[in-house]
Amino acid sequence: MSQTKPKPTNNHIPENVEFNILAWLPVKSVIRFRCVCKPWDSFIISPYFISTHLNNNNSKYHGCFIMVPDYFGKKDKVCKVVCDRTYDIISEYPVPSGFDRFYLGSLSAGIVGSCNGLLCIPHYKGYCVDVIYLYNPVIRKFKRLPDSSFSERYDWVAAGFGYQSKTNDYKVIRIYCLGGFTKFGEPKIKCQYADVYTLSSNSWRRVEISLRPNVRLHGNESISHATFACGALHWLVDFIEYEDELQCETKILSFDVYNEKSRDIALPDGGRTTQHIALPDGCSRTQHIAVFRGKLAFITVNTVNYDDHYITMWVMEEYGDVHESWNKLFSLLIETAFFYGCTRYAGLPDALQGNSTYVESLVLLDGGTELSG
Amino acid sequence: MSNTSENPKPSSSSAKMTLKTSDNELFEVEEAVAMKFCTVKQYFEDEKDSDVAARGSTTVIPLPNVHSAVLATLISYGKKLPQSNAVADNHEEEETKKKERKKYEQGLLKNLMPGELLDLISAANYLDFKEGLEFFNQALADHIQNKSVEYVRKFFGIKNDYEPHEEEKYREEYAWAFEGVDED
């Protein structure tokens, strides 16, 4: 612009004109301009504006990742938003000192998930979830979830964080699997439950996960965090069934965030492991699920001869449809055996841990607690 | 009985409409471009319904809230947008057109004063010109994003209705949002 001093306009500017301009500003500017006048402040903290601003950001910025500090006791207490193509750091948000005292002594479990600029961060004590937080690093607001009253001992915990567009709401899910084996080696089947937290009601509910009878779930890892894609949360899980003999198949457990129904998705043909067969020396195999360009993706990394690593990726076309099926995208030789996540270009950012996709937003502006310092 | 002026042949690709601004200037615009102004489109469709087909495309659509200088810029911007009725370009042509448009947009913004941007936005809002609104809103947002609260108040002619202690409290709490702001 050639002129720096503003010229006050004579015409009365309709409010929606001003508000439409606000919706294209970066978050930091929006927060500052709450101070302009009271009508602007009221409008900025309205759910309508927060959604509009988020939609604009989603259309403008494609493909950013956020890196959170490993555990918040480290010196470098900064959340970094990174471009997924160049891995350039776009912005950094220092974590206020008031937050990190919650993390002393906890496992570094990273984030459960990231939706619309909100991070879901668990605090673990041993393998138990102690407290869960929702955190928006850009506006420095967090919400401590109430403790769920359901606390039983469990074998395995799965957690997920998802967004429900139909009602503009957020949910945190924890799945517990209780089981064990009888002295004869038969699995004791107990029910599986999901504890569901809903942000709008700020409360937990228990939902039963109904699968085929006699099916028990066990996670590949003792704590697993979900992949949120197509409106559902997904975990890689072993389905253990005891009819005449023990059957164990690795599948994807899917939990629909809106209707809270769960189902299982079979892995693609080329991706299924043959259980209980030892791999030859120098060979190993890992399996992962991720989101690739909005679709659910299944990835295997096979290592042969200690050094040759092959990555294969399938994506689920037409999710939820009768014609749901896996489409194999590629199989490539790669340098490293570690898989952290997908970018839009299927890169493997081996230096990026806590690799959730990220968009800056004002979510939680109207309800969170301030962080100072 | 017969029309003294020629009735232009109805042809969807080169049909023109006439728009009249607040300062009584007439603009002849291709239908494809004018239809991007949804207010105009609505007016045109209403006219068609009310049985004035005999008048052909000589209807003059009044725009009492839009000044000629502003309309000229909006029409010029509208022309540079991909036309809905154009033949689909191949990828190369599309890329070239995109580059041209970017260059045009940069040139346009360089010569515009911030106050003029606001007039363009108000007009685009009245005309319900969605692509224009998005572009000019973003341009003005870019201009004010690092400005101070005082600058923004002056620019939009807004009176500060906060008590001094209220404002002071907010500035302290959100000190990080007030860092790195341009000097007025």
Coordinates of C-alpha atoms in Angstrom, one line a residue, chain A residues 1-9 11-14 16-18 20-22 24-41 59-60 138-141 365 370-371, chain B residues 109-110 112-114 117-119 121-122 125 134 137-138 140-141 143-149 151-156 158-162 166-167 170-171 173-174 176-181:
Chain A
M1 CA 0.0 0.0 0.0
S2 CA 1.3 3.4 -0.8
Q3 CA -0.3 5.3 2.1
T4 CA 0.5 4.4 5.8
K5 CA -1.9 6.8 7.6
P6 CA -5.5 5.5 7.4
K7 CA -8.2 7.7 5.9
P8 CA -11.3 7.5 8.0
T9 CA -14.2 6.7 5.7
N11 CA -19.7 5.8 4.8
H12 CA -21.1 3.7 7.5
I13 CA -19.5 0.3 7.1
P14 CA -21.9 -2.6 7.7
N16 CA -20.6 -7.9 8.5
V17 CA -18.1 -6.3 6.2
E18 CA -15.7 -5.7 9.2
N20 CA -15.6 -10.8 7.1
I21 CA -12.2 -9.2 7.1
L22 CA -11.5 -10.4 10.6
W24 CA -9.1 -13.8 7.2
L25 CA -6.7 -12.6 9.8
P26 CA -4.1 -14.8 11.5
V27 CA -5.0 -15.9 15.0
K28 CA -2.6 -13.5 16.8
S29 CA -4.2 -10.5 15.1
V30 CA -7.7 -11.6 15.9
I31 CA -6.8 -11.9 19.6
R32 CA -5.3 -8.5 19.6
F33 CA -8.3 -6.9 17.8
R34 CA -10.7 -8.2 20.5
C35 CA -9.5 -5.0 22.2
V36 CA -10.8 -2.7 19.4
C37 CA -14.3 -2.5 20.8
K38 CA -16.9 -4.6 22.6
P39 CA -19.0 -5.6 19.6
W40 CA -15.9 -7.0 17.9
D41 CA -15.0 -8.9 21.1
S59 CA -8.8 -23.4 2.8
K60 CA -5.7 -21.3 2.9
V138 CA -1.7 -20.7 19.4
I139 CA -4.2 -18.9 21.7
R140 CA -2.6 -20.5 24.8
K141 CA -5.8 -21.9 26.2
L365 CA -11.3 -19.4 22.8
E370 CA -5.8 -19.0 30.2
L371 CA -2.2 -19.9 30.5
Chain B
L109 CA -3.1 -4.1 -5.0
K110 CA 0.0 -2.0 -5.3
L112 CA -4.8 0.8 -4.2
M113 CA -5.1 2.8 -1.0
P114 CA -6.4 1.0 2.0
L117 CA -9.9 -1.4 -0.5
L118 CA -12.6 -0.8 2.0
D119 CA -14.9 0.8 -0.7
I121 CA -15.2 -4.6 -0.2
S122 CA -18.4 -2.7 0.7
N125 CA -20.6 -7.1 -0.4
E134 CA -12.6 -13.2 -0.8
N137 CA -11.0 -9.2 2.2
Q138 CA -7.8 -11.1 2.3
L140 CA -7.2 -5.8 3.5
A141 CA -6.6 -8.4 6.2
H143 CA -2.8 -4.9 5.3
I144 CA -4.1 -4.6 8.9
Q145 CA -2.7 -7.9 10.4
N146 CA 0.3 -6.3 12.0
K147 CA -1.3 -2.9 12.8
S148 CA -2.1 -1.6 16.2
V149 CA -5.5 -1.5 17.8
Y151 CA -4.8 2.2 13.7
V152 CA -7.7 -0.3 13.2
R153 CA -10.1 1.9 15.2
K154 CA -9.2 5.0 13.1
F155 CA -9.4 3.0 9.9
F156 CA -12.9 1.7 10.4
I158 CA -14.8 2.8 15.5
K159 CA -15.2 4.4 18.8
N160 CA -13.4 2.7 21.7
D161 CA -16.1 1.6 24.2
Y162 CA -13.7 0.0 26.7
E166 CA -10.5 -2.9 31.1
E167 CA -8.2 -2.3 28.1
Y170 CA -6.6 -7.2 28.4
R171 CA -3.3 -5.9 27.1
E173 CA -3.2 -10.7 29.9
Y174 CA -2.6 -11.1 26.2
W176 CA 2.0 -11.9 23.4
A177 CA -0.6 -10.8 21.0
F178 CA 0.6 -7.2 21.1
E179 CA 4.2 -8.0 20.3
G180 CA 5.8 -7.1 17.0
V181 CA 3.1 -4.7 16.0

